[in-house]
Coordinates of C-alpha atoms in Angstrom, one line a residue:
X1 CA 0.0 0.0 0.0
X2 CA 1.5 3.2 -1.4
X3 CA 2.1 6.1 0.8
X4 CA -1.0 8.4 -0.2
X5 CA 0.8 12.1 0.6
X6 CA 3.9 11.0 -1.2
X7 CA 2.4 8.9 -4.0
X8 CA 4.2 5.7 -5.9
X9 CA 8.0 6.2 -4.5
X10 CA 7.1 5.1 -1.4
X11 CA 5.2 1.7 -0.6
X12 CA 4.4 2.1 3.0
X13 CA 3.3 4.1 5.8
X14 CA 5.6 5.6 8.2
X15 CA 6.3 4.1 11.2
X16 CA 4.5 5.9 13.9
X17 CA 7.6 7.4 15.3
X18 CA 8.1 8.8 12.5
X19 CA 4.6 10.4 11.7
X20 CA 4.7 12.3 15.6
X21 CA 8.4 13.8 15.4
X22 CA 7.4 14.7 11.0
X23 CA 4.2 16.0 12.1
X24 CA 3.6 20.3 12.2
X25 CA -0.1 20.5 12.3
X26 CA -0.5 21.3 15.9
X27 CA 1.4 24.8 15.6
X28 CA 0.9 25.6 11.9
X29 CA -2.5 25.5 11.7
X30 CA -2.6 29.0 12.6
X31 CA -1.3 29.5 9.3
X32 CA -4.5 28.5 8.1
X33 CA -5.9 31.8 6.7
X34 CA -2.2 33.0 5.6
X35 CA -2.5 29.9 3.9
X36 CA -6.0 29.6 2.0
X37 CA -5.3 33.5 0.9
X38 CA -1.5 32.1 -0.8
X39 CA -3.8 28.9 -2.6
X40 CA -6.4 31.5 -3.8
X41 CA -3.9 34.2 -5.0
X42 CA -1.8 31.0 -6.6
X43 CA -4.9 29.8 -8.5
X44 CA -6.0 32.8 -9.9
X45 CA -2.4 33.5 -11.3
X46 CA -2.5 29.8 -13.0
X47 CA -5.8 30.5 -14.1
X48 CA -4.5 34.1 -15.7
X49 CA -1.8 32.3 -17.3
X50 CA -3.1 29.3 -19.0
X51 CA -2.7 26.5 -16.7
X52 CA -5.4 25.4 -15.6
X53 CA -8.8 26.3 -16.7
X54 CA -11.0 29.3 -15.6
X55 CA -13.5 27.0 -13.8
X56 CA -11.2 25.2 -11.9
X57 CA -10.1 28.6 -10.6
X58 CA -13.5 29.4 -9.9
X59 CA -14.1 26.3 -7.7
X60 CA -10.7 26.0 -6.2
X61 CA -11.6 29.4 -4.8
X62 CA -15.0 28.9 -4.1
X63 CA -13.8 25.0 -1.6
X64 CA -11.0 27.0 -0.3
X65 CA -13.9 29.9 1.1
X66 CA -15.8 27.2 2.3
X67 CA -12.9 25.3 3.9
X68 CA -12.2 28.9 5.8
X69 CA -15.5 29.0 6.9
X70 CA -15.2 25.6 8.2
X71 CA -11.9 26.7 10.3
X72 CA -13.4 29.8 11.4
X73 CA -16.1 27.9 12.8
X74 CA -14.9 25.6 14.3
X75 CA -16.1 22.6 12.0
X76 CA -13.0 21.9 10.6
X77 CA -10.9 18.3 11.4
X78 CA -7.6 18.9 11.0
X79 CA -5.6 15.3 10.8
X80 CA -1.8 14.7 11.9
X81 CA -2.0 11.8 9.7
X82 CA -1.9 15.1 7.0
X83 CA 1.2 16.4 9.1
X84 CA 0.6 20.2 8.0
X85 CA -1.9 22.7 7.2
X86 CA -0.8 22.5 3.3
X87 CA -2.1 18.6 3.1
X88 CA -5.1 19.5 5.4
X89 CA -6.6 21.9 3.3
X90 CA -5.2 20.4 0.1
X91 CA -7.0 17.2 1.6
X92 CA -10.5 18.6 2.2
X93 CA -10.7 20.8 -0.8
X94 CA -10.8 17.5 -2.6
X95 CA -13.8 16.5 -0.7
X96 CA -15.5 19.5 -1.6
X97 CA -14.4 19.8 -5.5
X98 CA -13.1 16.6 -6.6
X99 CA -10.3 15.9 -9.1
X100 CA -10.1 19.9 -9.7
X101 CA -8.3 20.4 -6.4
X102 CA -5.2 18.2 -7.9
X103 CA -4.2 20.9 -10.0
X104 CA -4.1 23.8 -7.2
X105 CA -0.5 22.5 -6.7
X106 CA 0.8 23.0 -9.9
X107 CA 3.7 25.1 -9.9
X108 CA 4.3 25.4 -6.3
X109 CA 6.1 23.2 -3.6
X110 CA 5.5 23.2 -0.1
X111 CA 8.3 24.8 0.6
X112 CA 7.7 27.7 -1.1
X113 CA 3.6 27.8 0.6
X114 CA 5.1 27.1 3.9
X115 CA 7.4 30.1 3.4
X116 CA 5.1 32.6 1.9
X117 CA 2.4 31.6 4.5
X118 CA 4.8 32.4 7.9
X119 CA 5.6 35.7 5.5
X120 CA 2.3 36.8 5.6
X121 CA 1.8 35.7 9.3
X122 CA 4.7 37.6 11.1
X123 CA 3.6 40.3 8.7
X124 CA 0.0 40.1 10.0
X125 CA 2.1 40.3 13.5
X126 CA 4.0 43.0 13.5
X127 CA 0.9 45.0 12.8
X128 CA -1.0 43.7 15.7
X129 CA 2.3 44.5 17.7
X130 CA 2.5 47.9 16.2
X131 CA -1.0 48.5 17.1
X132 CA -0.6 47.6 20.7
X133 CA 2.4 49.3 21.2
X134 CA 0.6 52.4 20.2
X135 CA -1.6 51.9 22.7
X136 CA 1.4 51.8 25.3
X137 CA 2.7 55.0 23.8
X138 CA -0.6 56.9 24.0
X139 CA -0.8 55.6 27.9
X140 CA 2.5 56.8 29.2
X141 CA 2.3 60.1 27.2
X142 CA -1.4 60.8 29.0
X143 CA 0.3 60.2 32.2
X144 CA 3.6 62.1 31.7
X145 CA 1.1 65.1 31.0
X146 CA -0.4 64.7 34.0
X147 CA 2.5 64.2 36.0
X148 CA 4.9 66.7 34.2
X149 CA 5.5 68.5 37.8
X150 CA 5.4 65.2 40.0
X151 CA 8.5 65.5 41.2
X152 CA 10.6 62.0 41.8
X153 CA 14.4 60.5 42.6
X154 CA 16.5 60.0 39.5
X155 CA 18.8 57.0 40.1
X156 CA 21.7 55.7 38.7
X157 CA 23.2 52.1 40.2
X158 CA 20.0 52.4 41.3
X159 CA 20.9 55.0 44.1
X160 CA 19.2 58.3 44.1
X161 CA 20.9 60.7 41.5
X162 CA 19.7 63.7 40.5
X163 CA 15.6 65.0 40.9
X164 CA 13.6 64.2 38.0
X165 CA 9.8 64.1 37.2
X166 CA 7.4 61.6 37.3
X167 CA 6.3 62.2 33.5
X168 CA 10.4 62.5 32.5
X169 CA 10.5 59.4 33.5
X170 CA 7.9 57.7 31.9
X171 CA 8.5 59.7 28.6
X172 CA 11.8 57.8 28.7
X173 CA 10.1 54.5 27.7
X174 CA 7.1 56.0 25.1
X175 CA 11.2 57.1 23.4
X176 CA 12.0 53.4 23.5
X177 CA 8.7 52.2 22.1
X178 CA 9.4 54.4 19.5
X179 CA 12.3 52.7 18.3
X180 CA 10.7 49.6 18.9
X181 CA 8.0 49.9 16.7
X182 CA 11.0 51.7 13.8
X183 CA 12.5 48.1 14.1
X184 CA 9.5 46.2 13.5
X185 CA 8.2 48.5 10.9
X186 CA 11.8 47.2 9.3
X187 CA 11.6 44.1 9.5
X188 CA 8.2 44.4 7.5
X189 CA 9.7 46.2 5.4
X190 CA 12.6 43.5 4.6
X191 CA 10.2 40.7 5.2
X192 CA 7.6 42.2 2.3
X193 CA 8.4 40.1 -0.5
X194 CA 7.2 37.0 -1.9
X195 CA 8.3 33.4 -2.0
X196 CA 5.6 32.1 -4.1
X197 CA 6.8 31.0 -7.2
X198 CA 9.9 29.6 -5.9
X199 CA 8.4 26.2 -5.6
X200 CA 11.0 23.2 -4.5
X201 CA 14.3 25.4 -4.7
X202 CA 14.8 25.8 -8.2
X203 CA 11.5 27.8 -9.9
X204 CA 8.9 26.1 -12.4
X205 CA 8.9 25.3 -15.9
X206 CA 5.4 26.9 -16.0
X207 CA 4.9 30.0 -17.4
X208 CA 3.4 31.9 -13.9
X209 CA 3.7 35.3 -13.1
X210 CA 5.2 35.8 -9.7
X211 CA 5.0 39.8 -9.6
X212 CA 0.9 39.1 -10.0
X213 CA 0.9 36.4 -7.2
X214 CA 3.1 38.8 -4.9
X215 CA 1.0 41.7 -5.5
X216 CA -2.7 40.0 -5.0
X217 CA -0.8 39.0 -1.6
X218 CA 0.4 43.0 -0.5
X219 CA 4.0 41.9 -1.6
X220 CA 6.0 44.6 -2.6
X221 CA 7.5 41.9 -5.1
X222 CA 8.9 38.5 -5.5
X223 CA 11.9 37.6 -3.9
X224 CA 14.4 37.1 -6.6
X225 CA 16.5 33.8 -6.4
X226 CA 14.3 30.3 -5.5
X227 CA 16.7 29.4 -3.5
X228 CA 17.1 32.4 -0.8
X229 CA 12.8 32.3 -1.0
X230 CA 12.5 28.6 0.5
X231 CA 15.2 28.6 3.0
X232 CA 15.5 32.5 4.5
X233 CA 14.0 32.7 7.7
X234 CA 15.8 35.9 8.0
X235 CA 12.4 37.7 8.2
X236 CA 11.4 35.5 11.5
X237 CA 15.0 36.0 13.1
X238 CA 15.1 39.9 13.0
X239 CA 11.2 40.2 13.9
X240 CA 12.6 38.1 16.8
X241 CA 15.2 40.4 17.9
X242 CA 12.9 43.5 17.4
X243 CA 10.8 41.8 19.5
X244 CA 13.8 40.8 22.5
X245 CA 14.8 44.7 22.2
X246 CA 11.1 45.6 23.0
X247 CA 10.7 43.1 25.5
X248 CA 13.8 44.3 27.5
X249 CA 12.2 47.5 27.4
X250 CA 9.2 46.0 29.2
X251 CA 11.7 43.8 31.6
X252 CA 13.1 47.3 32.4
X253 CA 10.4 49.0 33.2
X254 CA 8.3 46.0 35.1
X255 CA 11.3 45.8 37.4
X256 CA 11.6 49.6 38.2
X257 CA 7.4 48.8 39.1
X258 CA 8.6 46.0 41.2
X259 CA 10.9 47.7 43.0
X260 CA 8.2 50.9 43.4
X261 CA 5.5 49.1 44.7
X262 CA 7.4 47.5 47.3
X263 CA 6.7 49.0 51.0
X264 CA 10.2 49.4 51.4
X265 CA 10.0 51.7 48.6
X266 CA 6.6 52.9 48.4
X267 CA 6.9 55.2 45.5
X268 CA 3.7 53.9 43.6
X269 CA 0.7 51.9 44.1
X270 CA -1.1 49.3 41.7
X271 CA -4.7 48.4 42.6
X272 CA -6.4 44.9 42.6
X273 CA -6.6 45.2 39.3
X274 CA -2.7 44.6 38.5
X275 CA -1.6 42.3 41.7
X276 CA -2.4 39.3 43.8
X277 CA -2.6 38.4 47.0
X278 CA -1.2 35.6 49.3
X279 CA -2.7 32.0 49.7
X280 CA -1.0 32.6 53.9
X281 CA -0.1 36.2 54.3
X282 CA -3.1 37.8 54.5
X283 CA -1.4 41.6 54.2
X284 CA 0.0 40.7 50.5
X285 CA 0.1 42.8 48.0
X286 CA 2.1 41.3 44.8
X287 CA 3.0 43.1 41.6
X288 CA 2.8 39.6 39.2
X289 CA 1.7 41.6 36.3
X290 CA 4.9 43.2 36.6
X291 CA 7.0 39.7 37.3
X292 CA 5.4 37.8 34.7
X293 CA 6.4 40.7 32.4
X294 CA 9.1 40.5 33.2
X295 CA 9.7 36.4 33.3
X296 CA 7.9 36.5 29.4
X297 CA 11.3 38.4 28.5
X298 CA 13.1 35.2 28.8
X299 CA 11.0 33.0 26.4
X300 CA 11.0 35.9 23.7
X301 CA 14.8 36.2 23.9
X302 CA 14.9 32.1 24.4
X303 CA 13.1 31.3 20.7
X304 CA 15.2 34.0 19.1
X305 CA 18.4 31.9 20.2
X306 CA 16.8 28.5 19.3
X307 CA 16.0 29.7 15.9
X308 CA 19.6 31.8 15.4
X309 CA 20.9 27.9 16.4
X310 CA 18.6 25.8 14.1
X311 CA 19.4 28.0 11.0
X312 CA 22.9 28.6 11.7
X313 CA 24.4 25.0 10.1
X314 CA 22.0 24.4 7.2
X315 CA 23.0 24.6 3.8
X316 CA 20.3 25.4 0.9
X317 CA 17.8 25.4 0.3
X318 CA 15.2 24.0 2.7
X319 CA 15.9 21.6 5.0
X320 CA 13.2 20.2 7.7
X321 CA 14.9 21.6 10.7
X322 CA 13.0 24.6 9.8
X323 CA 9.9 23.2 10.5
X324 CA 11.0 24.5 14.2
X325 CA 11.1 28.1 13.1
X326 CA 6.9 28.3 14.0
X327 CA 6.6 27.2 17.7
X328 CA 8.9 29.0 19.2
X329 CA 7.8 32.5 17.2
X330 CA 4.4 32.0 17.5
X331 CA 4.8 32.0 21.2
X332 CA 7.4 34.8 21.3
X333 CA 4.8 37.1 20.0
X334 CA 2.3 36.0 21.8
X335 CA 3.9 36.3 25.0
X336 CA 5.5 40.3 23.4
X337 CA 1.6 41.3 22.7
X338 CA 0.3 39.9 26.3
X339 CA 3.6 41.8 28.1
X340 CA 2.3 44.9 26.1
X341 CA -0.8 45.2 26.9
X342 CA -0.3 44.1 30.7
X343 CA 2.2 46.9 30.8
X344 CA -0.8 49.7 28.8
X345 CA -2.7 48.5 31.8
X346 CA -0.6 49.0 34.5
X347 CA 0.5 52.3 33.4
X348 CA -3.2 53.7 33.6
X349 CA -3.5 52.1 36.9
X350 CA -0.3 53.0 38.9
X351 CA -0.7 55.9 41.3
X352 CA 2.5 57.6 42.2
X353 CA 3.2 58.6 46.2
X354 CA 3.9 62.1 45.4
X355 CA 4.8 63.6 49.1
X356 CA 7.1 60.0 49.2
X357 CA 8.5 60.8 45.6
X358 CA 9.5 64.1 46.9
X359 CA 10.6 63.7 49.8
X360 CA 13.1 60.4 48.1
X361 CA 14.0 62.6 45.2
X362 CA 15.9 65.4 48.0
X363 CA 17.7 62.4 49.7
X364 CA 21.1 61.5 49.3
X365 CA 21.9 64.9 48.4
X366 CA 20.5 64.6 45.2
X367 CA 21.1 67.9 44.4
X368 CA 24.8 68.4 44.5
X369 CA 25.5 68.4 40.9
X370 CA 22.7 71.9 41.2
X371 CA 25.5 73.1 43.9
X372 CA 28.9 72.1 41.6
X373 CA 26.8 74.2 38.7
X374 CA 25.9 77.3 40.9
X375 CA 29.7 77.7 41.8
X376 CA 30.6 77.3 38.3
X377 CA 28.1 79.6 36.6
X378 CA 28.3 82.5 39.7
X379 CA 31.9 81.9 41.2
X380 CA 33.3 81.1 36.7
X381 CA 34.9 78.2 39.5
X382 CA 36.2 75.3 36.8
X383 CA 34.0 72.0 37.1
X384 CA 36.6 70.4 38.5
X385 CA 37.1 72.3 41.4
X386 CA 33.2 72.9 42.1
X387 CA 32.9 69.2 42.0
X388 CA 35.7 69.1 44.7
X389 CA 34.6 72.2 46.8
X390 CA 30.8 70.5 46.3
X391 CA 32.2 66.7 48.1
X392 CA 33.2 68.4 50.9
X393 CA 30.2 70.2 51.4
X394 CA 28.2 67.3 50.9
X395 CA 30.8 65.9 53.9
X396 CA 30.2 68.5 56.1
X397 CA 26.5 67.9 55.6
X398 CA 26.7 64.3 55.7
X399 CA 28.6 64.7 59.2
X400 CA 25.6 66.6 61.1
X401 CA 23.1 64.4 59.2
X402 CA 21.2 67.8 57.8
X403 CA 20.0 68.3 54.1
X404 CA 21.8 70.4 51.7
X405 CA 19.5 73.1 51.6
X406 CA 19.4 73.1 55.6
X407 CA 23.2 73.4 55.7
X408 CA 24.1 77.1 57.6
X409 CA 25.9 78.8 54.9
X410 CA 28.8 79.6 57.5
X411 CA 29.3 75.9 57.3
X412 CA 29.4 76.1 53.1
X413 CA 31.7 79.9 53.5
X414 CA 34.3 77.6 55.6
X415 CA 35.1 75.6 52.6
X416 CA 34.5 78.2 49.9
X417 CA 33.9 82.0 51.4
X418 CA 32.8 83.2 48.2
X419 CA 29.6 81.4 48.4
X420 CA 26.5 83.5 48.8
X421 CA 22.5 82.9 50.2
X422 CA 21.7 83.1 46.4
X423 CA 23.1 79.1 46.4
X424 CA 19.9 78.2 48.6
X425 CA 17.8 79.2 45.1
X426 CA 19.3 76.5 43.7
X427 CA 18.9 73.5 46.6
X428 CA 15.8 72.4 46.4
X429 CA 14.3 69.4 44.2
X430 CA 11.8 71.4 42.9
X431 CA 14.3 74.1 41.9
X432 CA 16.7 71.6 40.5
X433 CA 13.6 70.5 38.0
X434 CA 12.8 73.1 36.9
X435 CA 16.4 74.6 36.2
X436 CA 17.1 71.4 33.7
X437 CA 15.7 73.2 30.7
X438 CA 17.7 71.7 28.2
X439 CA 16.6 69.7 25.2
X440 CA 15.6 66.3 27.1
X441 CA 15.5 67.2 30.1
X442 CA 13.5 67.1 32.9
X443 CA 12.0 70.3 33.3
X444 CA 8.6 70.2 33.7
X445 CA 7.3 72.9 30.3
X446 CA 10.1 69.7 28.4
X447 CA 7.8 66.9 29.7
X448 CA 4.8 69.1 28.8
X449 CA 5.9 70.0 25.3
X450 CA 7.0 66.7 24.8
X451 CA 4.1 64.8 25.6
X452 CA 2.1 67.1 23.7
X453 CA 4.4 66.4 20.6
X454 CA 3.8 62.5 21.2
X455 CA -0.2 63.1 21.3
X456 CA -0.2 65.2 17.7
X457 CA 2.5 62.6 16.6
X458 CA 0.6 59.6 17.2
X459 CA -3.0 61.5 16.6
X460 CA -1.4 61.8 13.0
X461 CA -0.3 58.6 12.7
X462 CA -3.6 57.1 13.5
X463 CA -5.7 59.7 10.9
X464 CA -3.2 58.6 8.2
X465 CA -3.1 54.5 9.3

């Protein structure tokens, strides 16, 4: 008894091994309307050209709607015995049209439908990512705006720095979606053109018409050696790292939130809606959104590294080791578009302790470096030297355990007598704020202006989308 998917070559069925470790359908059946939308644009091209008749056109496209209606509802049985979703639908459309559905293959290989159908799916992706990461953007900009004066620690080595505000701060990351969503939109770019046509490795005989095929399927046009078309998964491996940069980005930000929320901290607050509580400890208040966020930035950067190790020994063209370019992806974006959209929400939800932000943002003499400037721009004292003259201050302060702007400017004229009361302009956070006025900086009318940029930015990008 002949194998029935591989016809007269072989004369009998695999051993059942073999048919679980060969078989895809469980993972690439989402491919199943990238798919159906390849077979339709394919038929009509071979209908265009000559190859097979207008009718069989008509009703290979008329069992291949029917057999996405089927999915769609639910009717459809796939079968492993099938192994993909090429076979599956190749299977049924038989049932539906007969003898007709035979000749939908002409032309065309697997490898070349397999390819063009994971094209069309990351493509149909990084849109849905783009979307959501809009919608991540447009949160943090509404709440920089409305925390453009909250005033909060900067850190660096995670000890507190310099003053900042609350909407500097989160601006920081609508910047990094920004170039998060530039990469993807690359990708797209590189990833827009079509394998179709390619067939095996080496083209067709058949005189088809690739540019009409890429077109029909928003290609911006056929890729142009077989060979690259059937065995690049280039396209899957850079939407991968776009989306381990983006998730870092996440990672990043759901720690600082970790860190916030904790009572030791207490800089910000997340309601029920965004933590859990504690199956013993009654008073538990945990940020998981935040940690699982956080934890999904692992598997994201964990399928890019499989994949970057499956392709990195295989010579052309296609080679079945690629079969595990899917899983991994699929779940990688997955996991990128749940992280984005648990982060939207949490940024809406947070409430920031503003009298504990303010108070945090003056400790640790956080406003030093405003001292070291004063003496340069009223004393024309080199950096240097105010930087020196500042540490001992900061000593003298540190000794009696008093704030910088508490410190009795006798104390300050014993290290430097040329120092005046106008220094005690300059101490406070909120003067130190409102003083960094350079482009990107904190000041509050630069978080204000900026955000305000974002909102027309985006509130254009979503009249011309």
């Amino acid at each position: 008894m002949s194998n029935k998917m591989w016809g007269g070559r072989f004369g009998e069925s695999p051993d059942a091994i073999m048919e679980e470790i060969n078989v895809s359908i469980d993972v690439d059946q989402h491919l199943y309307a990238q798919d159906i939308a390849a077979s339709k644009a394919h038929a009509a091209m071979l209908a265009s050209q000559g190859i097979i008749t207008a009718n069989d056109a008509k009703n290979i496209a008329a069992g291949l709607d029917t057999i996405l209606s089927e999915i769609g509802k639910g009717s459809f049985t796939f079968k492993r015995a099938l192994e993909d979703i090429h076979m599956n639908v190749e299977s049924r459309l038989g049932e539906l049209i007969g003898p007709a559905a035979g000749r939908l293959h002409t032309a065309r290989s697997r490898n070349d439908q397999v390819a063009t159908d994971f094209r069309l799916y990351v493509r149909d992706t990084i849109d849905d990512i783009d979307h959501a990461l809009v919608a991540y953007q447009r949160a943090l900009v509404d709440r920089a705006l409305e925390h453009a004066d909250t005033v909060m620690p900067g850190f660096t080595h995670l000890q507190t720095a310099q003053p900042v505000t609350f909407g500097h701060h989160l601006m920081a990351y609508v910047e990094m979606a920004s170039r998060d969503r530039g990469r993807f939109a690359d990708a797209r770019k590189r990833l827009n053109e079509s394998p179709l046509g390619a067939a095996a490795l080496a083209g067709t005989s058949f005189p088809i018409d690739r540019d009409a095929t890429a077109s029909a399927l928003g290609f911006d046009r056929p890729m142009a050696n077989s060979l690259d078309a059937v065995s690049d998964r280039d396209f899957v491996l850079e939407t991968l790292s776009a989306a381990s940069i983006a998730s870092v980005h996440l990672s990043r930000f759901a720690e600082e939130i970790v860190i916030w929320t904790s009572p030791l901290v207490g800089l910000v607050r997340l309601s029920d809606k965004f933590t859990t509580g504690s199956s013993i400890m009654p008073q538990k208040r945990n940020p998981d959104a935040a940690e699982l966020v956080r934890a999904k930035t692992g598997r994201i950067i964990g399928s890019l590294t499989a994949l970057l190790i499956v392709m990195k020994g295989l010579p052309l063209a296609y080679q079945k080791d690629m079969q595990e370019d899917k899983q991994g992806a699929m779940e990688a974006f997955a996991a990128l578009s749940l992280a984005v959209k648990a982060m939207t929400g949490m940024v809406l939800d947070l409430v920031p302790e503003e009298a504990r932000m303010k108070v945090a943002a003056g400790e640790g003499y956080a406003t030093a470096t405003d001292l070291a400037d004063w003496l340069v721009r009223e004393l024309k004292m080199p950096f240097r030297d105010a930087h020196h003259v500042t540490g001992r201050i900061v000593a003298k302060a540190s000794e009696g355990g008093i704030a910088l702007h508490k410190l009795p400017l006798g104390d300050m004229q014993a290290i430097e007598p040329r120092i005046t009361a106008g220094v005690f302009d300059v101490l406070s956070v909120q003067a130190s704020v409102e003083s960094r006025k350079s482009y990107g900086g904190t000041a509050p009318d630069n978080v204000r202006a900026q955000a305000k940029a974002w909102l027309k930015r985006l509130e254009k990008e979503q009249n011309s989308g």
